[in-house]
Coordinates of C-alpha atoms in Angstrom, one line a residue:
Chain U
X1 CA -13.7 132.0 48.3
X2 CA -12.2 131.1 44.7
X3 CA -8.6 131.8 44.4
X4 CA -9.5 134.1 41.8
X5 CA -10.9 136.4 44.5
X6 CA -8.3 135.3 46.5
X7 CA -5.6 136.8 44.3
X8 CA -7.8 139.8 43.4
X9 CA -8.0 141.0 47.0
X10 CA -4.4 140.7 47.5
X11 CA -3.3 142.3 44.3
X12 CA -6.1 145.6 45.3
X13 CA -4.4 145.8 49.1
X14 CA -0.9 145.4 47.6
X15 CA -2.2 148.7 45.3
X16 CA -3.7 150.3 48.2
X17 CA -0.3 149.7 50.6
X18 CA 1.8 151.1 47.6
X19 CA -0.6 154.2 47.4
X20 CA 0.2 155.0 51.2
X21 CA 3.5 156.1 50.2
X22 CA 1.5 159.3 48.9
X23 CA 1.0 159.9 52.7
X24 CA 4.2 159.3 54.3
X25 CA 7.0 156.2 53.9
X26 CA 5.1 153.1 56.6
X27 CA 6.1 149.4 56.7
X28 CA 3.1 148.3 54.9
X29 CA 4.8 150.5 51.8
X30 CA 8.0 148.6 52.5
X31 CA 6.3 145.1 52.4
X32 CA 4.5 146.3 49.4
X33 CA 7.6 147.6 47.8
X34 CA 9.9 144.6 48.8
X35 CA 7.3 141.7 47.4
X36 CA 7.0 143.6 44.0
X37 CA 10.7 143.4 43.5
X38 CA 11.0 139.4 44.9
X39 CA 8.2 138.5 43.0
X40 CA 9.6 139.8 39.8
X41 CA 12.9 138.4 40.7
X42 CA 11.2 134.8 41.1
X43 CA 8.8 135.0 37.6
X44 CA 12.1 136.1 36.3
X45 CA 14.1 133.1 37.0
X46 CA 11.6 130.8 36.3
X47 CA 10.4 132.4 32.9
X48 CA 13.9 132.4 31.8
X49 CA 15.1 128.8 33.4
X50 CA 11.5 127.2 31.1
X51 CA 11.8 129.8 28.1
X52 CA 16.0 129.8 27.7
X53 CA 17.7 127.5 29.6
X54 CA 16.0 124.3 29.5
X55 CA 15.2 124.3 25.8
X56 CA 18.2 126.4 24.0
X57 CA 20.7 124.5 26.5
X58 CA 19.8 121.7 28.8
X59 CA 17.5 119.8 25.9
X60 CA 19.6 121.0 22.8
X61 CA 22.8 119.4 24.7
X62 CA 21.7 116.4 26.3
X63 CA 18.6 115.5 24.6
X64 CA 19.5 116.4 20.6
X65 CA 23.5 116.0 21.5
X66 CA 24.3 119.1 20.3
X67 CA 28.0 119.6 21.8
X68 CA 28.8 122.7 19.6
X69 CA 26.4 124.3 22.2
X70 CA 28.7 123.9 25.3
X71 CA 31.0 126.7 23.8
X72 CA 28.3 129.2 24.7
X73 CA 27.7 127.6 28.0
X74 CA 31.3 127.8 28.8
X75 CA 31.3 131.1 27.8
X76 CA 28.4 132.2 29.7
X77 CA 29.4 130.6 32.6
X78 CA 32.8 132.2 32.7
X79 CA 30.7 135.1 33.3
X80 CA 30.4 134.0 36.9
X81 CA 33.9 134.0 37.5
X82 CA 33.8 137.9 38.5
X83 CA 32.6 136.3 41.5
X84 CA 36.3 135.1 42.3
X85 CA 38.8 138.1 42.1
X86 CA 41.8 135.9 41.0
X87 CA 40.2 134.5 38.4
X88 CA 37.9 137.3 36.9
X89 CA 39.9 138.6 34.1
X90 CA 38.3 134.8 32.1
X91 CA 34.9 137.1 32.3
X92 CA 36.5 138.9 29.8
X93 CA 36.9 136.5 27.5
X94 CA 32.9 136.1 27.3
X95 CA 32.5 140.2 27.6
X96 CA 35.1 140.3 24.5
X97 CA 32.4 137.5 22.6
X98 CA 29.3 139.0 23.2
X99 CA 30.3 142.4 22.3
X100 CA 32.5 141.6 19.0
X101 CA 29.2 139.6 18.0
X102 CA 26.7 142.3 18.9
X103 CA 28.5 144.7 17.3
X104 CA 28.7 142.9 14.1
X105 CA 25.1 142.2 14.1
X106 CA 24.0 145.6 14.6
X107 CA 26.2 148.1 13.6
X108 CA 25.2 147.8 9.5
X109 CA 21.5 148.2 10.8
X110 CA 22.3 150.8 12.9
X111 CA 23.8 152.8 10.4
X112 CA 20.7 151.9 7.9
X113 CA 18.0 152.4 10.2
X114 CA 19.5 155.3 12.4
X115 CA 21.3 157.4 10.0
X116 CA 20.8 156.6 6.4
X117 CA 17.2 156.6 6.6
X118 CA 16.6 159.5 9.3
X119 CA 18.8 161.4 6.7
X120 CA 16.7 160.2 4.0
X121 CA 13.1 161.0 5.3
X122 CA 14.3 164.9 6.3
X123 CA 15.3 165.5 2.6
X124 CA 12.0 165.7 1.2
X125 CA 10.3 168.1 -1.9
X126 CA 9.2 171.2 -0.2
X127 CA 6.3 171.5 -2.2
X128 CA 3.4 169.0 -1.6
X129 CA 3.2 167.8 -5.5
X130 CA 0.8 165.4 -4.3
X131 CA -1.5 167.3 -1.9
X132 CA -5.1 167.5 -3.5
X133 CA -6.6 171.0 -2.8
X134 CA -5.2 174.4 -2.0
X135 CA -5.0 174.4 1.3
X136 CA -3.9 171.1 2.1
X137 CA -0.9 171.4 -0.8
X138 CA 0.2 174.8 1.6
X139 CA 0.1 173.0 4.9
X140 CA 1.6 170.1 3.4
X141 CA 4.4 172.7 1.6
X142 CA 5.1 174.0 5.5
X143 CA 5.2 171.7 7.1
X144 CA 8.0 169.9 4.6
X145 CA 9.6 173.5 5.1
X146 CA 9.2 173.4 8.6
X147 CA 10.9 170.2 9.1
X148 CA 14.0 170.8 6.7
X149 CA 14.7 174.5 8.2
X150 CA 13.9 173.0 11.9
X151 CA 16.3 169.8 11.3
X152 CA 19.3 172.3 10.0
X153 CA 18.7 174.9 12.9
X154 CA 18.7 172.3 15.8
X155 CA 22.3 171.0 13.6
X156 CA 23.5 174.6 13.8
X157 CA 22.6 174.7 17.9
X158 CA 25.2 172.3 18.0
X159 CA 27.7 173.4 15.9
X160 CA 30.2 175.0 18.3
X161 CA 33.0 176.2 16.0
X162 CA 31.5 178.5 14.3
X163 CA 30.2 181.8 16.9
X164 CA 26.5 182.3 17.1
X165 CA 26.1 185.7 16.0
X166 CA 24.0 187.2 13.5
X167 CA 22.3 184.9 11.0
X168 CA 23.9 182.0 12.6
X169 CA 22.6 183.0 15.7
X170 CA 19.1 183.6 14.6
X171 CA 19.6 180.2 13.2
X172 CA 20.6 178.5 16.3
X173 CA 17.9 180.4 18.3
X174 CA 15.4 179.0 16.4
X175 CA 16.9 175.4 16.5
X176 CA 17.2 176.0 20.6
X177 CA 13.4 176.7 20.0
X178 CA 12.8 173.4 18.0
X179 CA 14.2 171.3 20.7
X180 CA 12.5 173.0 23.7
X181 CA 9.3 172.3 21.8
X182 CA 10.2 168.9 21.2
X183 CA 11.1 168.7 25.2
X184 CA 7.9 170.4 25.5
X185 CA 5.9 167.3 23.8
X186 CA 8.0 164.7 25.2
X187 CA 7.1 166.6 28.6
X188 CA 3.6 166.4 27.7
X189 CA 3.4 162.6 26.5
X190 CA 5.2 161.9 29.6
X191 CA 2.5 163.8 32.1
X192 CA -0.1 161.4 29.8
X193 CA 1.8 158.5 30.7
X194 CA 2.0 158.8 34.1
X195 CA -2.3 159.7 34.8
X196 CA -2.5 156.8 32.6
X197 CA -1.0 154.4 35.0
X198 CA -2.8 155.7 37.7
X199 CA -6.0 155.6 35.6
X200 CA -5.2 152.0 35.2
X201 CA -5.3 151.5 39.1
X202 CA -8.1 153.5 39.5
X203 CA -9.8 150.8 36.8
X204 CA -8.6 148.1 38.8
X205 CA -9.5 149.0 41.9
X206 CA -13.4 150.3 40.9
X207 CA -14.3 147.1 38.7
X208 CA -12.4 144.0 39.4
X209 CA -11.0 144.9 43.3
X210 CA -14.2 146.1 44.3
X211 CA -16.1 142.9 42.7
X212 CA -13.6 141.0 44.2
X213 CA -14.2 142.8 47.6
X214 CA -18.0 142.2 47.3
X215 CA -18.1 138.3 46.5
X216 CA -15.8 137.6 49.5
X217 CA -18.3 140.0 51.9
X218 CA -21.1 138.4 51.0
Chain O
X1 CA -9.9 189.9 50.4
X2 CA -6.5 189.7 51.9
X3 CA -5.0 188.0 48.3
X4 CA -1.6 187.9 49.9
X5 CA -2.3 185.5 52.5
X6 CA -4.6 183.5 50.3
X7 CA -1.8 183.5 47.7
X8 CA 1.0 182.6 50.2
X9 CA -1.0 179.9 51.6
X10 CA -1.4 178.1 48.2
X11 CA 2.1 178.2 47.6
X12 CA 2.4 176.3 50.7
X13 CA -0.4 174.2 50.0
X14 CA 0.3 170.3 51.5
X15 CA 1.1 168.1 48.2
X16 CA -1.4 165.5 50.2
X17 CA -4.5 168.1 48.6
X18 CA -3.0 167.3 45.3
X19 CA -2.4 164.2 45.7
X20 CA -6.4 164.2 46.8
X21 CA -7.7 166.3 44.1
X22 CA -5.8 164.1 41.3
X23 CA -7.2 161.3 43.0
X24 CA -10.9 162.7 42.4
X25 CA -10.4 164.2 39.4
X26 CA -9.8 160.4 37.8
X27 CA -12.3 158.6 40.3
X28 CA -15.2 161.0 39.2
X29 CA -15.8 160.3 35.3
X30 CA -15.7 156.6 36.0
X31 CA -19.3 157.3 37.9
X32 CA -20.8 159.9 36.0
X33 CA -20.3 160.5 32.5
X34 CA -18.8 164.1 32.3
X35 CA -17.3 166.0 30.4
X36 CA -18.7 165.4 27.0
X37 CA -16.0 163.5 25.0
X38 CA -15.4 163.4 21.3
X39 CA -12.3 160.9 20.1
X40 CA -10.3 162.6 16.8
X41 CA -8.9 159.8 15.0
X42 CA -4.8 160.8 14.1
X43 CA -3.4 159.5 11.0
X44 CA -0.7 157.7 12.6
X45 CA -3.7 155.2 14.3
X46 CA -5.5 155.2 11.0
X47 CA -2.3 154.0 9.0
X48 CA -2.2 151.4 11.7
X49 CA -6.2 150.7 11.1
X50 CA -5.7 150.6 7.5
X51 CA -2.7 148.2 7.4
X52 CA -4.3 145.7 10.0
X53 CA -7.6 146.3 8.0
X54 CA -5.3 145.2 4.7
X55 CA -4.2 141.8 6.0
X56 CA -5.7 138.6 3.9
X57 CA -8.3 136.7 6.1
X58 CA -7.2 132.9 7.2
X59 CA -3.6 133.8 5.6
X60 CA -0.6 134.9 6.6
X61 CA -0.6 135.8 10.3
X62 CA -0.3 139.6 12.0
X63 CA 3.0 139.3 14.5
X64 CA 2.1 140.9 17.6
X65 CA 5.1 141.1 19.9
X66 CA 4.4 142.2 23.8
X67 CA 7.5 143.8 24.6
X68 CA 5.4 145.4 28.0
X69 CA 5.4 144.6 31.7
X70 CA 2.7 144.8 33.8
X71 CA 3.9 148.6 34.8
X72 CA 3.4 149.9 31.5
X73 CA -0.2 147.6 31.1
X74 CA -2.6 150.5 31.7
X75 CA -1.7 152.3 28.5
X76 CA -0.9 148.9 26.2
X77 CA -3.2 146.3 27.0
X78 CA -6.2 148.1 25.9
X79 CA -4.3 148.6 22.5
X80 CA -3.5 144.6 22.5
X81 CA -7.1 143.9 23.3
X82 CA -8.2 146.1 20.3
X83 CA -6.1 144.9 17.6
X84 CA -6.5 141.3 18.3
X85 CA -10.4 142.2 18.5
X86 CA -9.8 144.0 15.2
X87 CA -7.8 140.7 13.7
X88 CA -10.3 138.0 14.5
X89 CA -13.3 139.7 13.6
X90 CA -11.6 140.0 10.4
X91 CA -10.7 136.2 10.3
X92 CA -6.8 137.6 10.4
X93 CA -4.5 135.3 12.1
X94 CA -2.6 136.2 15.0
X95 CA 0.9 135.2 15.6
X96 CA 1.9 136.7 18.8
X97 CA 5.4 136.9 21.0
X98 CA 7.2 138.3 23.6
X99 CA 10.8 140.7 24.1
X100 CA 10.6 142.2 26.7
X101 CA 13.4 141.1 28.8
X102 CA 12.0 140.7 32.2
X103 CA 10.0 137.8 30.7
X104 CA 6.9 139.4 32.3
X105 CA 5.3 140.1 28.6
X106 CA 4.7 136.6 28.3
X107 CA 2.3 136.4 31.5
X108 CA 0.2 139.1 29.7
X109 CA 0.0 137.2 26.4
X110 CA -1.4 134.2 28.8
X111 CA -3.8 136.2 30.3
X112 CA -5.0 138.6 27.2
X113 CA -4.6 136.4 24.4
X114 CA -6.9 133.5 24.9
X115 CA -9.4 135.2 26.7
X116 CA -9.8 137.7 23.4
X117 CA -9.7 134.6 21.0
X118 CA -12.4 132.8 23.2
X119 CA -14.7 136.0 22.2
X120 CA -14.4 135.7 18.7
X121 CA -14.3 131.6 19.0
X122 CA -11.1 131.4 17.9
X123 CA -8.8 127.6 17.8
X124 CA -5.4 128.2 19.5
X125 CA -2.4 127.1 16.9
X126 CA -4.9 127.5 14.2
X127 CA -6.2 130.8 14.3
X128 CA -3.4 132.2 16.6
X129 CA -0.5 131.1 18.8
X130 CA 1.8 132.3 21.0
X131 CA 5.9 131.6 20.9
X132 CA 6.9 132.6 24.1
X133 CA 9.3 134.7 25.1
X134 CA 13.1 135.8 24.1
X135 CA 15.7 137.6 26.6
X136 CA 17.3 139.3 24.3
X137 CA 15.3 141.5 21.6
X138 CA 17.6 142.4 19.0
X139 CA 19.7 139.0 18.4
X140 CA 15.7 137.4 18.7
X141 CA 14.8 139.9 15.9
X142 CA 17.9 139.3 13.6
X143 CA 17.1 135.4 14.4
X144 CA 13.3 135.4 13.0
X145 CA 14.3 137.0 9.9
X146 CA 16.8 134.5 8.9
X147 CA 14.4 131.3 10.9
X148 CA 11.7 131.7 13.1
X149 CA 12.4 128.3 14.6
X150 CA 15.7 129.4 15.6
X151 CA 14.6 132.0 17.6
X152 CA 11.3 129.8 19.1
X153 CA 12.1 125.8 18.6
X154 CA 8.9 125.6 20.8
X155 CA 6.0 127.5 21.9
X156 CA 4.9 129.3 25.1
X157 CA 3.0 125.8 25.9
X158 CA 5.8 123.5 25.0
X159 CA 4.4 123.0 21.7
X160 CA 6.9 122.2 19.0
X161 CA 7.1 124.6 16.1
X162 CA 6.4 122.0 13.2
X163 CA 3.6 120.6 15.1
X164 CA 1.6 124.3 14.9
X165 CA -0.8 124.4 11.7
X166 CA -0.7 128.0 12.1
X167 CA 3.2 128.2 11.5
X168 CA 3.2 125.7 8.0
X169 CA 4.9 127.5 5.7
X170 CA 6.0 130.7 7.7
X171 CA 10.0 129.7 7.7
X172 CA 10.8 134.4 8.4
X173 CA 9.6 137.8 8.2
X174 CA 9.2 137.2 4.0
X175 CA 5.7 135.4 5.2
X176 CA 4.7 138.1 7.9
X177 CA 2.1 140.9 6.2
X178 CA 3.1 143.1 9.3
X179 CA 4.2 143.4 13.3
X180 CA 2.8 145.3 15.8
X181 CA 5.1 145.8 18.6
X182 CA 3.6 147.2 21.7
X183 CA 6.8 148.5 23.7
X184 CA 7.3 150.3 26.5
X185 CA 10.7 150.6 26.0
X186 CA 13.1 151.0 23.3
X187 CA 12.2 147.9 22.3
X188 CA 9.6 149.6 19.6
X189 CA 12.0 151.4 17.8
X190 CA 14.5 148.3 17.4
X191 CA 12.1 146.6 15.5
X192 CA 12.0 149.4 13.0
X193 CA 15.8 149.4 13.0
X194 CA 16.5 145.8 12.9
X195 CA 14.1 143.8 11.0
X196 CA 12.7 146.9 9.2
X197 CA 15.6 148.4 7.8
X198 CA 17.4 144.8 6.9
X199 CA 14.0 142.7 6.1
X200 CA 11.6 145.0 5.0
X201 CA 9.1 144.6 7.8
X202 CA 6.5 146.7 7.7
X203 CA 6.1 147.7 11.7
X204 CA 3.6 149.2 13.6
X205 CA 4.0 150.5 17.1
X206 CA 2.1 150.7 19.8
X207 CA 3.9 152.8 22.0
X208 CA 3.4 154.5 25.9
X209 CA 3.0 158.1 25.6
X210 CA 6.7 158.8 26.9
X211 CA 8.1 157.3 23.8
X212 CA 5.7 158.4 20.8
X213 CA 7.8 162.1 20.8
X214 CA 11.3 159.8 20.3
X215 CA 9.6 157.5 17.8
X216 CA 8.0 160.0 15.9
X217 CA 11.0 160.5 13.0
X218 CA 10.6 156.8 12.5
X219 CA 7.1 156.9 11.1
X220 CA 7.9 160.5 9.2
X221 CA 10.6 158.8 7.6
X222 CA 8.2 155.8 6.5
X223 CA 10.5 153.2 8.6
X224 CA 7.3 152.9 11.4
X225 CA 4.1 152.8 9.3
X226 CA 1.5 153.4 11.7
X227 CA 1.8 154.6 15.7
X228 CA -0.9 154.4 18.5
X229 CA 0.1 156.6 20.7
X230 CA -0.7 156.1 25.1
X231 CA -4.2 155.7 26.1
X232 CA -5.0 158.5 23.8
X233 CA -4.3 156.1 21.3
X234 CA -6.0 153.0 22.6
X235 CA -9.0 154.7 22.2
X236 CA -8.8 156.4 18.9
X237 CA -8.3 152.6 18.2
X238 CA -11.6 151.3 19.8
X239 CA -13.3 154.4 17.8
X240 CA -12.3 153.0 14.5
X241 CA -13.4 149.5 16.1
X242 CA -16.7 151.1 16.8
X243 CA -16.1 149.3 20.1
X244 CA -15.6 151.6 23.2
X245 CA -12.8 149.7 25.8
X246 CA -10.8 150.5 28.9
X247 CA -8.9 153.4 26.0
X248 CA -12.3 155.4 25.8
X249 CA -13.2 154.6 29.2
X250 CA -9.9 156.0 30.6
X251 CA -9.5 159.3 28.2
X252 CA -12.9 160.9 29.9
X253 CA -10.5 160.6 32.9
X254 CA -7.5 162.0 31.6
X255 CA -9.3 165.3 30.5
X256 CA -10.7 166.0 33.5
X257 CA -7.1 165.4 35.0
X258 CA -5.9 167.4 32.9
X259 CA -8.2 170.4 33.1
X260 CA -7.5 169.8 36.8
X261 CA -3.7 170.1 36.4
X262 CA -3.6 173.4 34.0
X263 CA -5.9 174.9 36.5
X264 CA -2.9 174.0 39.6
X265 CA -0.3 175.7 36.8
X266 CA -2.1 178.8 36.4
X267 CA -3.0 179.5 40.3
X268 CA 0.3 178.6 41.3
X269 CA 2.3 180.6 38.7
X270 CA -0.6 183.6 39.2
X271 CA 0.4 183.1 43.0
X272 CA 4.1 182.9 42.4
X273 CA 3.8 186.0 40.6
X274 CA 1.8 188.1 42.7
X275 CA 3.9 187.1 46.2
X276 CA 7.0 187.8 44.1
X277 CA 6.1 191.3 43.0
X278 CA 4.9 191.9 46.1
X279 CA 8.8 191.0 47.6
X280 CA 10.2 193.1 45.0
X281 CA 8.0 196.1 46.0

């Protein structure tokens, strides 16, 4: 039997002891369950100590000789010192690092991409100049309308200092409806998602499992 | 017919007949081709198609980042395995990497990315090559636009980056036509954030159906050009392709699922219905 079959085999009874959870909790759930998460533990370590640690640190300090690098390798390891209550507040030090840096990396694309641009692509012509055809330049026209009177409702949903009542209520009803269709679609993607996992099991265990299954039978 | 007690009885019906009925209702169209299924291609796929489609042949290479686990591989790979499909039978070359921070992306690539090029004959680090993998996503990102060999000194393989023929003359994003990031987390939209806003990367997402509502603004606003959406989108994908895959395999699936599921909705709220009336009277 090939190692290939080998690991097949295993990975389709591992599926099959995680899908007896559908039945009731049993140990071979638990064993299932408790090898997934060691085993992504383990590639984790190792993916990071060959992909990180041994060529951004290890080789870059005492291969190349680059001692500028020890800074964040002090740093980082002052992490660990939350390990030792008396000495924990130096973990700060690293915290205080990483997150003035971060910030200063991200905050001016942030603002670009999250605000300045959102902003930009809901102010658009509400008339669909470049729409070829009658009925495409009045569904194109609405659906501009749509999004610039749907964006301002869900804003006026939220804006709490002002009673909804009358027009401003009407308004905020209609952004309340915005969002729950938005929920609604999120919903929907989500219910996709999840039959698509399980159609990805299903995949595995007809073609390759199954293959597997019969080559070590016979 | 006594409808209360057939009613009542559904409303207790044992989730282990759903569970059975779901089960089935996936199993079936893998062994016999029903329903009848027609793919519509959306435009966010086609923008995808189109941009891809757009690339230069044996120039600048398509950055594919695999910012999925193995969790989220049912919906993604079959998009992975179509666009590179779609890139070497074009002659496009493929420049692929990895962010997603459990490091598990990477064993995908290994597994997905030669086998695909073998198809189409293609020469690793001369037709496509694979970086490896980078914890954390955003500070990687910001990295490749100022120096991709910054970010990656080596490749997956050990490989170092002036030694790749595929790499001569990429130095940051100004010598990438495009990225396709297929993300089942957040990840996606970064990219359109970071490098997008700041560089002026044109990025295209491949996203799991839970994240295509979020990421939707981003390709209204232009900052995402194209967006395959789920499995649904895999297989729109393989249509364009003309090249039917696990996407259009799985979809015949899903609508039967789904009919299954709208049918549970409507029985149980009909039931719900009927046994509360029937309380209030």
């Amino acid at each position: 039997m090939s190692s290939e079959v080998l690991w097949t085999l295993l990975a389709g009874f591992m599926t099959l002891a995680i899908f007896s959870f559908l039945y009731r909790d049993n140990p071979l759930y638990k064993i299932a369950e408790h090898l997934s998460v060691g085993v992504s533990i383990g590639f984790l370590v190792v993916t990071y100590y060959n992909n990180v640690f041994k060529p951004k640190v290890w080789e870059t300090i005492f291969t190349h000789g680059q001692i500028d690098y020890l800074i964040p390798l002090a740093l980082g390891l002052l992490l660990f010192t939350r390990f030792f209550p008396k000495v924990g507040w130096l973990s700060r030090w690293s915290l205080a690092f990483y997150i003035g840096g971060f910030s200063g990396l991200s905050i001016p694309s942030t603002l670009e991409g999250r605000v300045l641009q959102q902003t930009e692509g809901s102010i658009r012509s509400l008339y669909a100049e470049q729409a070829v055809g009658f009925w495409p330049t009045v569904l194109q026209s609405w659906d501009a309308i749509f999004l610039v009177v749907g964006t301002l409702a869900c804003l006026v949903f939220f804006l709490f200092s002002v009673e909804h009542k009358g027009p401003v209520g009407k308004l905020a009803y209609f952004g309340r409806l915005c969002i729950m269709a938005g929920f609604g679609a999120s919903f929907g993607y989500t219910v996709m998602a999840r039959v698509s996992l399980l159609i990805g099991r299903i995949q595995f265990m007809t073609r390759e499992f199954w293959e597997a299954l019969r080559a070590a039978v016979s | 017919m006594d409808f209360d007690r057939l009613f009542q009885s559904m409303l207790r019906l044992d989730r282990r007949i759903v569970y059975s009925l779901i089960f089935i209702a996936v199993t079936f169209p893998f062994y016999i081709a029903w329903p009848p299924f027609n793919v519509e291609v959306s435009k966010e796929v086609r923008s995808t198609y189109d941009i891809i489609e757009a690339i230069p042949p044996n120039g600048q290479p398509l950055l594919i980042s695999i910012d999925y686990d193995p969790a989220s591989a049912a919906e993604l790979s079959p998009m992975l395995v179509a666009a590179l499909r779609h890139a070497f039978s074009r002659d496009i070359r493929v420049l692929v990497i990895s962010l997603q921070t459990t490091g598990q992306g990477a064993g995908i690539a290994t597994q997905i990315v030669p086998a695909v090029a073998a198809e189409y004959g293609k020469k690793q680090n001369v037709d496509w090559a694979f970086l490896g993998f980078q914890p954390n996503p955003i500070v990687a990102m910001m990295a490749m636009g100022e120096d991709m060999r910054r970010a990656f000194p080596r490749d997956y393989f050990d490989t170092r980056y002036e030694e790749i023929p595929l790499l001569a003359g990429v130095q940051n994003y100004s010598q990438i036509p495009a990225v396709l990031t297929l993300a089942s987390t957040a990840v996606g939209e970064s990219w359109a954030i970071y490098p997008g806003s700041r560089y002026g990367l044109t990025v295209l997402a491949g996203l799991t159906a839970v994240y295509v509502a979020d990421i939707q603004p981003f390709y209204q606003s232009g900052q995402i050009r194209g967006i395959i959406g789920g499995l649904k989108g895999a297989a729109e994908y393989e249509k364009l392709l003309e090249r039917p895959g696990d996407g259009t395999a799985g979809m015949r699936s899903q609508k039967v699922v789904h009919y299954t599921m709208i049918i549970f909705i409507v029985l149980g709220n009909i039931a719900y219905l009927w046994t509360r009336r029937r309380r209030i009277a």
